[in-house]
CSV table of C-alpha atoms in Angstrom, one decimal:
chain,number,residue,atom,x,y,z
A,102,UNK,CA,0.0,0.0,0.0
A,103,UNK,CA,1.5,3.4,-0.9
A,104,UNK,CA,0.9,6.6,1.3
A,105,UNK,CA,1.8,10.1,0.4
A,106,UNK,CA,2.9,11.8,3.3
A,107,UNK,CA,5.8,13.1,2.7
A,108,UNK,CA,7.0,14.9,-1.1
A,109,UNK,CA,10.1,12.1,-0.8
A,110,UNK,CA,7.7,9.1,-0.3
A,111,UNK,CA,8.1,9.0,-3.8
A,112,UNK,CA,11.1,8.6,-6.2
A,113,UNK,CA,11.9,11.3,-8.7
A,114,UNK,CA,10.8,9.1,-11.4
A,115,UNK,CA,7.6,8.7,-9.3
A,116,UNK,CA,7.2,12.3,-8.3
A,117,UNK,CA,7.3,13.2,-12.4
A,118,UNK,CA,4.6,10.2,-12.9
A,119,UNK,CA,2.7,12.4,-10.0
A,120,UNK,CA,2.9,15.8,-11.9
A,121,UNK,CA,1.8,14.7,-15.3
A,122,UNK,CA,-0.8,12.8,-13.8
A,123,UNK,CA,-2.0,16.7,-12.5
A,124,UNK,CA,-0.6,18.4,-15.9
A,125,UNK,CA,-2.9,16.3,-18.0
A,126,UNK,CA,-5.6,17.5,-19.5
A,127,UNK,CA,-8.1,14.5,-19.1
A,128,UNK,CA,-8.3,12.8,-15.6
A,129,UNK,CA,-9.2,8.8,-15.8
A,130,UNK,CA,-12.5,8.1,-13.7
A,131,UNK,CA,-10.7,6.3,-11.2
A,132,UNK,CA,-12.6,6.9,-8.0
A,133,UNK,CA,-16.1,6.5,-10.0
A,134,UNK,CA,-18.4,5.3,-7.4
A,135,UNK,CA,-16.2,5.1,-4.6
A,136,UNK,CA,-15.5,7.9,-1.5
A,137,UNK,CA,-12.4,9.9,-0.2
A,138,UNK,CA,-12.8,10.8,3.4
A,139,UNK,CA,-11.0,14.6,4.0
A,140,UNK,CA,-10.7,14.8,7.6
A,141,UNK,CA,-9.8,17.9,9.0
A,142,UNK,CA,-8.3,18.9,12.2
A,143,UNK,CA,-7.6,22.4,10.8
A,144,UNK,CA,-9.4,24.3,8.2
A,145,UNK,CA,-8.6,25.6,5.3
A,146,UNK,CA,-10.5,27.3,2.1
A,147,UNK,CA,-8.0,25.7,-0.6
A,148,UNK,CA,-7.4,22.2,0.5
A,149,UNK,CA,-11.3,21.5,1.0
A,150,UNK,CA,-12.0,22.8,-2.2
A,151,UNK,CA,-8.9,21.5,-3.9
A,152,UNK,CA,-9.1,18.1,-2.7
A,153,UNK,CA,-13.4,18.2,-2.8
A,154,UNK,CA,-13.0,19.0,-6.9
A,155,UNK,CA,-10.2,16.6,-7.9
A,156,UNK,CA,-12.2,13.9,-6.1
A,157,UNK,CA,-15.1,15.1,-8.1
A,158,UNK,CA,-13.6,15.0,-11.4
A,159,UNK,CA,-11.7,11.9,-11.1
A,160,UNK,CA,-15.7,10.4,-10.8
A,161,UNK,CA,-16.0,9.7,-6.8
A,162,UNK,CA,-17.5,11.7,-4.4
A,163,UNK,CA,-15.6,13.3,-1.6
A,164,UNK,CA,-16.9,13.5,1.8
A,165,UNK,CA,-15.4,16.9,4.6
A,166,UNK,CA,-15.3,15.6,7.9
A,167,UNK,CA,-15.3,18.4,10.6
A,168,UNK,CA,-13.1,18.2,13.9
A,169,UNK,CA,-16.0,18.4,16.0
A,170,UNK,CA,-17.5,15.4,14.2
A,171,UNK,CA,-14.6,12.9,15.0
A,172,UNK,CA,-12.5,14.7,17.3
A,173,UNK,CA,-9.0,12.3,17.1
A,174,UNK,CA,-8.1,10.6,20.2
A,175,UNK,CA,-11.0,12.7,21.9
A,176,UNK,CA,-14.2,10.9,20.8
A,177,UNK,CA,-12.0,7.8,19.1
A,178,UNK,CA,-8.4,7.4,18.8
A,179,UNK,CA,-7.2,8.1,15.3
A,180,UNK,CA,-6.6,4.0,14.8
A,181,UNK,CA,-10.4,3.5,15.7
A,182,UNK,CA,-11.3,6.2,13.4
A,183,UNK,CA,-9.1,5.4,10.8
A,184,UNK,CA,-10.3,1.7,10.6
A,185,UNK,CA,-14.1,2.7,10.5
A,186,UNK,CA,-13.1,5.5,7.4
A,187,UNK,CA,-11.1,2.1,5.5
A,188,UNK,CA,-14.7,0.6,5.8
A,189,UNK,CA,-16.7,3.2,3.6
A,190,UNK,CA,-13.8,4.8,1.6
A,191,UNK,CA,-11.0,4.3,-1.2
A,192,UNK,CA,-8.9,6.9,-0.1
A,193,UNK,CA,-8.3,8.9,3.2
A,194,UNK,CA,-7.1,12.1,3.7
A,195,UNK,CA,-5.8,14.4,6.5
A,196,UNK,CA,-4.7,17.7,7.8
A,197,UNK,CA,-4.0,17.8,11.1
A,198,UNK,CA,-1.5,19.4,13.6
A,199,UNK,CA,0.4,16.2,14.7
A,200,UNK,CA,2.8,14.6,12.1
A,201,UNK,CA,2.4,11.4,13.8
A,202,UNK,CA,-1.5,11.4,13.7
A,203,UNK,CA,-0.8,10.1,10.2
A,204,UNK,CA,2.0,7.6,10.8
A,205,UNK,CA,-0.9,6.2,13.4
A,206,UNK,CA,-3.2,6.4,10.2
A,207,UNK,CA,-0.8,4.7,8.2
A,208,UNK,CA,-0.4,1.8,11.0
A,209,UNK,CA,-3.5,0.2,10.2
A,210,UNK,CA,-5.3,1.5,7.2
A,211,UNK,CA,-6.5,-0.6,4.5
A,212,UNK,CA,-6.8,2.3,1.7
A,213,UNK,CA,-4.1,4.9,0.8
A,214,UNK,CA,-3.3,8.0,3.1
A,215,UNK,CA,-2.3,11.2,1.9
A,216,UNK,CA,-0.6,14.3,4.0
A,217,UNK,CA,-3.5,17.2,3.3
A,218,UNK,CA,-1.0,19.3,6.0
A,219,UNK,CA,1.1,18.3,9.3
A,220,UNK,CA,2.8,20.0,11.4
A,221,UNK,CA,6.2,18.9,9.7
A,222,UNK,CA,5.0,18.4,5.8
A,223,UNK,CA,3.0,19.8,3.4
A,224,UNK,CA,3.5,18.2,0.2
A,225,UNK,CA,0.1,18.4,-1.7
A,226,UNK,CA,1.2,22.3,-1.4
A,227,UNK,CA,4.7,21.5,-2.7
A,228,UNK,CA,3.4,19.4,-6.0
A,229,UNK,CA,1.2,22.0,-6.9
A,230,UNK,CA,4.1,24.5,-5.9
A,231,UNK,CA,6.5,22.8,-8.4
A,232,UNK,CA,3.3,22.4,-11.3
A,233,UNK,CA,3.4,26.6,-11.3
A,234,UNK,CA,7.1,27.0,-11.8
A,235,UNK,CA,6.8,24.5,-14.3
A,236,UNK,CA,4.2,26.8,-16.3
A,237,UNK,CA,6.5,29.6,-15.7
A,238,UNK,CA,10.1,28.0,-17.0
A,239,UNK,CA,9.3,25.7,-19.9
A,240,UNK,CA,8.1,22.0,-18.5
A,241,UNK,CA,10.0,20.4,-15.8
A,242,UNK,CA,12.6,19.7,-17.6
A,243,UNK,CA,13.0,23.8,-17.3
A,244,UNK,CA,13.6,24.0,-13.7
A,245,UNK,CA,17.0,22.0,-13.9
A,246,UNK,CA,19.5,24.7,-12.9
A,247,UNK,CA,17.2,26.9,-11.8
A,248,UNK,CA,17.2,28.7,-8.1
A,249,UNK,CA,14.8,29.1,-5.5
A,250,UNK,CA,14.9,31.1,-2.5
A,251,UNK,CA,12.1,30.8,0.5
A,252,UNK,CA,12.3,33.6,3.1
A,253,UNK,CA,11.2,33.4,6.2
A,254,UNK,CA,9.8,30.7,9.1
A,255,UNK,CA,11.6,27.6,8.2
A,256,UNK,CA,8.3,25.3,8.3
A,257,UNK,CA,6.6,22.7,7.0
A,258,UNK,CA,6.2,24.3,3.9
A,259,UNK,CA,10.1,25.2,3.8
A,260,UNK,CA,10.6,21.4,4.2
A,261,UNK,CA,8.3,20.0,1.7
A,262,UNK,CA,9.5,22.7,-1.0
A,263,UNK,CA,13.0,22.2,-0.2
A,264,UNK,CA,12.6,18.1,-0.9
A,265,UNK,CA,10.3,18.8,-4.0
A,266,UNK,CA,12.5,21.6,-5.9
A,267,UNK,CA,15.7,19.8,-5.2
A,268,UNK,CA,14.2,16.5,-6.9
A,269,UNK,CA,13.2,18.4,-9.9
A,270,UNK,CA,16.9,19.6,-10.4
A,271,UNK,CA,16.7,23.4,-8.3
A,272,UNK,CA,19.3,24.8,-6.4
A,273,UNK,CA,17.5,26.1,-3.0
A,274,UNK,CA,18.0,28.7,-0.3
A,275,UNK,CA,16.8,29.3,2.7
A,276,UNK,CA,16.5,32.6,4.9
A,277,UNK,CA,15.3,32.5,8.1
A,278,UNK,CA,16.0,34.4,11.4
A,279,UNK,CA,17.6,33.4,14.3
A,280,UNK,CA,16.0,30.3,16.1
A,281,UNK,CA,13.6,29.6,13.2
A,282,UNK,CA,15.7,27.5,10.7
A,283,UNK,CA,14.9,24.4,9.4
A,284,UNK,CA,15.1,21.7,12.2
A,285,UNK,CA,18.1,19.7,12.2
A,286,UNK,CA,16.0,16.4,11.4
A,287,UNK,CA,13.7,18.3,8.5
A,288,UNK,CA,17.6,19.7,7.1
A,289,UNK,CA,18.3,16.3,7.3
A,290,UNK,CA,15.8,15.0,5.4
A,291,UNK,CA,16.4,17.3,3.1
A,292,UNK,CA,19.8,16.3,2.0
A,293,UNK,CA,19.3,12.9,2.2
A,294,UNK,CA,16.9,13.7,-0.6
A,295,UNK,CA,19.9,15.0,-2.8
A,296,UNK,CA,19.0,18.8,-2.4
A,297,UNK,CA,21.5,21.2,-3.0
A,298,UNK,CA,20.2,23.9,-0.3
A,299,UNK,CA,22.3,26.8,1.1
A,300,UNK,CA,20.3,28.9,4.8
A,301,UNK,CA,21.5,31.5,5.6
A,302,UNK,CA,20.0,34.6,7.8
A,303,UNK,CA,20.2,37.3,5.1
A,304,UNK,CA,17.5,37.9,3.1
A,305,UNK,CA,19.0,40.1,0.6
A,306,UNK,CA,22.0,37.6,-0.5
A,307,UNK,CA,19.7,34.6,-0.6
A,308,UNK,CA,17.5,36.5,-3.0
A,309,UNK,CA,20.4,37.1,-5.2
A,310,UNK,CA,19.9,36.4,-8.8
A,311,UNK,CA,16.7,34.1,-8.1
A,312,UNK,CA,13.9,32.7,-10.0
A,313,UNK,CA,11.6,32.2,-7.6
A,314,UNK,CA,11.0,33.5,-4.1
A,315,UNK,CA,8.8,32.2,-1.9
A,316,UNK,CA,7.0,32.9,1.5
A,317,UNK,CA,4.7,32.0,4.1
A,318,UNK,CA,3.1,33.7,6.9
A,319,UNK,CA,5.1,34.0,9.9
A,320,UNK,CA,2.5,33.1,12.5
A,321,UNK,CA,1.3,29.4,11.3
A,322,UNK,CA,-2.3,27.8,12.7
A,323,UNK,CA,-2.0,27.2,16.2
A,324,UNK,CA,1.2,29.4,17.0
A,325,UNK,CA,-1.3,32.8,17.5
A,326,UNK,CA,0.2,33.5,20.8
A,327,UNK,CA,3.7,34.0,19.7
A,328,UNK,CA,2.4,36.4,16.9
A,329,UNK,CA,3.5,40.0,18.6
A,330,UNK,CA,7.2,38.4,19.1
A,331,UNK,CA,7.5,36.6,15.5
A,332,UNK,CA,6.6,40.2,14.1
A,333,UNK,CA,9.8,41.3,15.8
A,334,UNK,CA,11.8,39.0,15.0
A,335,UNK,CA,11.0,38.3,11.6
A,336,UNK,CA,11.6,42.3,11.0
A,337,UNK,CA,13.9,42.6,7.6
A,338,UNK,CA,12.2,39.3,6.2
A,339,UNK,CA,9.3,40.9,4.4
A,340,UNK,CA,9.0,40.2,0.5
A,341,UNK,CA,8.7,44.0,-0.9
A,342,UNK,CA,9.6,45.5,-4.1
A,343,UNK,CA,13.1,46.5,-2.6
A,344,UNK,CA,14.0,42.6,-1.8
A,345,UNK,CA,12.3,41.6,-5.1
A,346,UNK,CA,14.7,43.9,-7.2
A,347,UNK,CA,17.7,41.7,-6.2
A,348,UNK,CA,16.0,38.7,-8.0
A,349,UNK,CA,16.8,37.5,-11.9
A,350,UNK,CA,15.0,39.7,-14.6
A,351,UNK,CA,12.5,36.8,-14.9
A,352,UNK,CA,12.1,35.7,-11.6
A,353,UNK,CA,8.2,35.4,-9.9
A,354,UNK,CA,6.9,35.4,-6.2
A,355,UNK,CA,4.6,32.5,-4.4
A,356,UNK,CA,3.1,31.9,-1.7
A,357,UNK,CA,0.8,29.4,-0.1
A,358,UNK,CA,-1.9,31.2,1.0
A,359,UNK,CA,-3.5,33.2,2.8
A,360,UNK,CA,-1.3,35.9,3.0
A,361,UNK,CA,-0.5,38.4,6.1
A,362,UNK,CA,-0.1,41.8,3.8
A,363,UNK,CA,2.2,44.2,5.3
A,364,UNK,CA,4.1,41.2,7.2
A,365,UNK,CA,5.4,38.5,5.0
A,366,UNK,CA,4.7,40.2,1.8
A,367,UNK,CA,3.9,43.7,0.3
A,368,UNK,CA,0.4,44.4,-1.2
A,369,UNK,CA,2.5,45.6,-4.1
A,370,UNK,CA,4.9,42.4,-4.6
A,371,UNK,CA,1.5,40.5,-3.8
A,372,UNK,CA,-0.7,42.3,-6.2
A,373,UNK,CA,2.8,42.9,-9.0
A,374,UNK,CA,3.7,41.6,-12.0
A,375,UNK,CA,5.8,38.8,-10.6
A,376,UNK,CA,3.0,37.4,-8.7
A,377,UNK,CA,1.5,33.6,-9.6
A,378,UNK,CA,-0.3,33.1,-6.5
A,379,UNK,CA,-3.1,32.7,-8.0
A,380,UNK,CA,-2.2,30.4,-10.2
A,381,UNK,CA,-0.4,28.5,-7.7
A,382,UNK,CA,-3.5,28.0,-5.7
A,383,UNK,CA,-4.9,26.5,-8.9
A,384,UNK,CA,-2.6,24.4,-9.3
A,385,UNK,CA,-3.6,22.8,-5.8
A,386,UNK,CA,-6.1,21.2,-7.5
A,387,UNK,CA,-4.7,19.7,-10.1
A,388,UNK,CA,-1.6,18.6,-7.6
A,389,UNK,CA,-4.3,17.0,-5.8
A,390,UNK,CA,-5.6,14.9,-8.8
A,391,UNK,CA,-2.5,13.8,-10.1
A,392,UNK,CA,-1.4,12.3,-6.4
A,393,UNK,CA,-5.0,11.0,-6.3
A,394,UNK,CA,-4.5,9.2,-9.5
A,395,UNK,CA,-1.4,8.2,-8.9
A,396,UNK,CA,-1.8,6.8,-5.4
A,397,UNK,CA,-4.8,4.7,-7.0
A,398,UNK,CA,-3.1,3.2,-9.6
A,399,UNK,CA,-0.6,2.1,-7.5
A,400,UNK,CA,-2.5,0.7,-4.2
């Protein structure tokens, strides 16, 4: 049984299989008659209706599951709940806060698992991520060579990126503030996957020349308390026009959504020319079909 949990649960070879699966233009009926449970233990406008529309147009029908519903290791513990899902659906999804929610999932499920968001993975994000610089640069043969740089809280997003880009062939930077780097075992990962990644704490020379910068908010789900010091600490990491002009001639701006304008990113960087957030989110759908239609080919 194959899970998607992680962007590096696949091989490159595989990981290309996943994003021409979400490239093509004509999705197989591959769920047709059959449910995908999206359980969520945090909420979140793209993935429900990302994942909620690729179930849809691979034929199956998709079925949101609010926290208060199931409530893991509350009402049931996730195996319990995760056995009882196996029972009505095909596929299972999840976004929750604890990575290891889903290695539980995983445990003892019948029916493939996918990663819809963790506390230490995002990858669903990173696929569709990796679909929009692949519009932008020629294929994904076109992003061999090319640079990356994400700026700020080195998260799950920065993780998931990181392993993605570096399989497709991008060089990748990293520029975080003190005390908010990648984690020793996420940096690890991370090479093990053969990424060629440079952190640093300076915005400005990890911008250098890039094609693509990237951000997230610095105050994730579930870290609202710490939001008054991050905003201090983070000062100097902001994605504005003035950061931006140190980037290639050709180089574009993304970001996950939803954005924090005036923190993480300018309205005008946001709102420019460089912009393909838009897009981006897009592309979570179709990420999310082609790792649907991959993962179901290969249970």
């Amino acid at each position: 049984m194959r899970h998607l949990l992680e962007v590096d649960d696949l091989s490159r070879s595989e990981l290309l299989e996943v994003l021409a699966c979400g490239a093509a233009p004509v999705s197989p009926k591959c769920l047709e008659g059959q449910g995908m449970a999206l359980l969520f233990e945090k909420p979140s406008a793209r993935t429900r209706n990302s994942m909620e529309m690729a179930v849809v147009q691979l034929g199956g029908h998709p079925l949101t599951i609010r926290p208060d519903e199931v409530g893991l290791d509350v009402r049931e513990t996730v195996e319990d709940v995760t056995r009882t899902l196996c029972g009505y659906h095909s596929i299972i999804g999840a976004r929750v806060f604890e990575h290891s929610k889903l290695e539980r999932m995983v445990g003892v499920s019948s029916v493939p698992i996918v990663n819809m968001l963790s506390d230490e993975a995002h990858p669903l994000q990173a696929l569709a991520d990796i679909l929009t610089l692949a519009d932008e640069f020629g294929g994904v043969a076109g992003l061999a060579g090319r640079s990356l740089t994400y700026v700020g809280d080195g998260n799950n997003v920065a993780r998931s990126l990181a392993i993605a880009a570096g399989m497709v062939g991008m060089s990748v930077r990293i520029a975080t503030p003190a005390g908010y780097e990648l984690s020793q075992s996420d940096l690890a990962r991370v090479v093990a996957a053969g990424v060629d990644i440079d952190c640093t704490r300076d915005p400005v020379a990890a911008v250098a020349g890039a094609d693509a910068v990237y951000t997230d908010v610095w105050t994730s789900m579930g870290q609202e308390a710490e939001a008054v010091r991050r905003r201090a600490e983070f000062a100097g990491f902001t994605v504005d026009d003035d950061l931006m002009s140190g980037t290639s001639a050709e180089s574009i701006f993304l970001h996950c959504l939803p954005a924090h304008r005036g923190e993480e990113v300018s309205d005008a960087v946001l709102e420019g020319p460089r912009s393909r957030v838009w897009r981006q989110a897009t592309n979570r759908m179709h990420a999310a079909r082609g790792a649907l239609v991959w993962l179901m080919e290969h249970r």
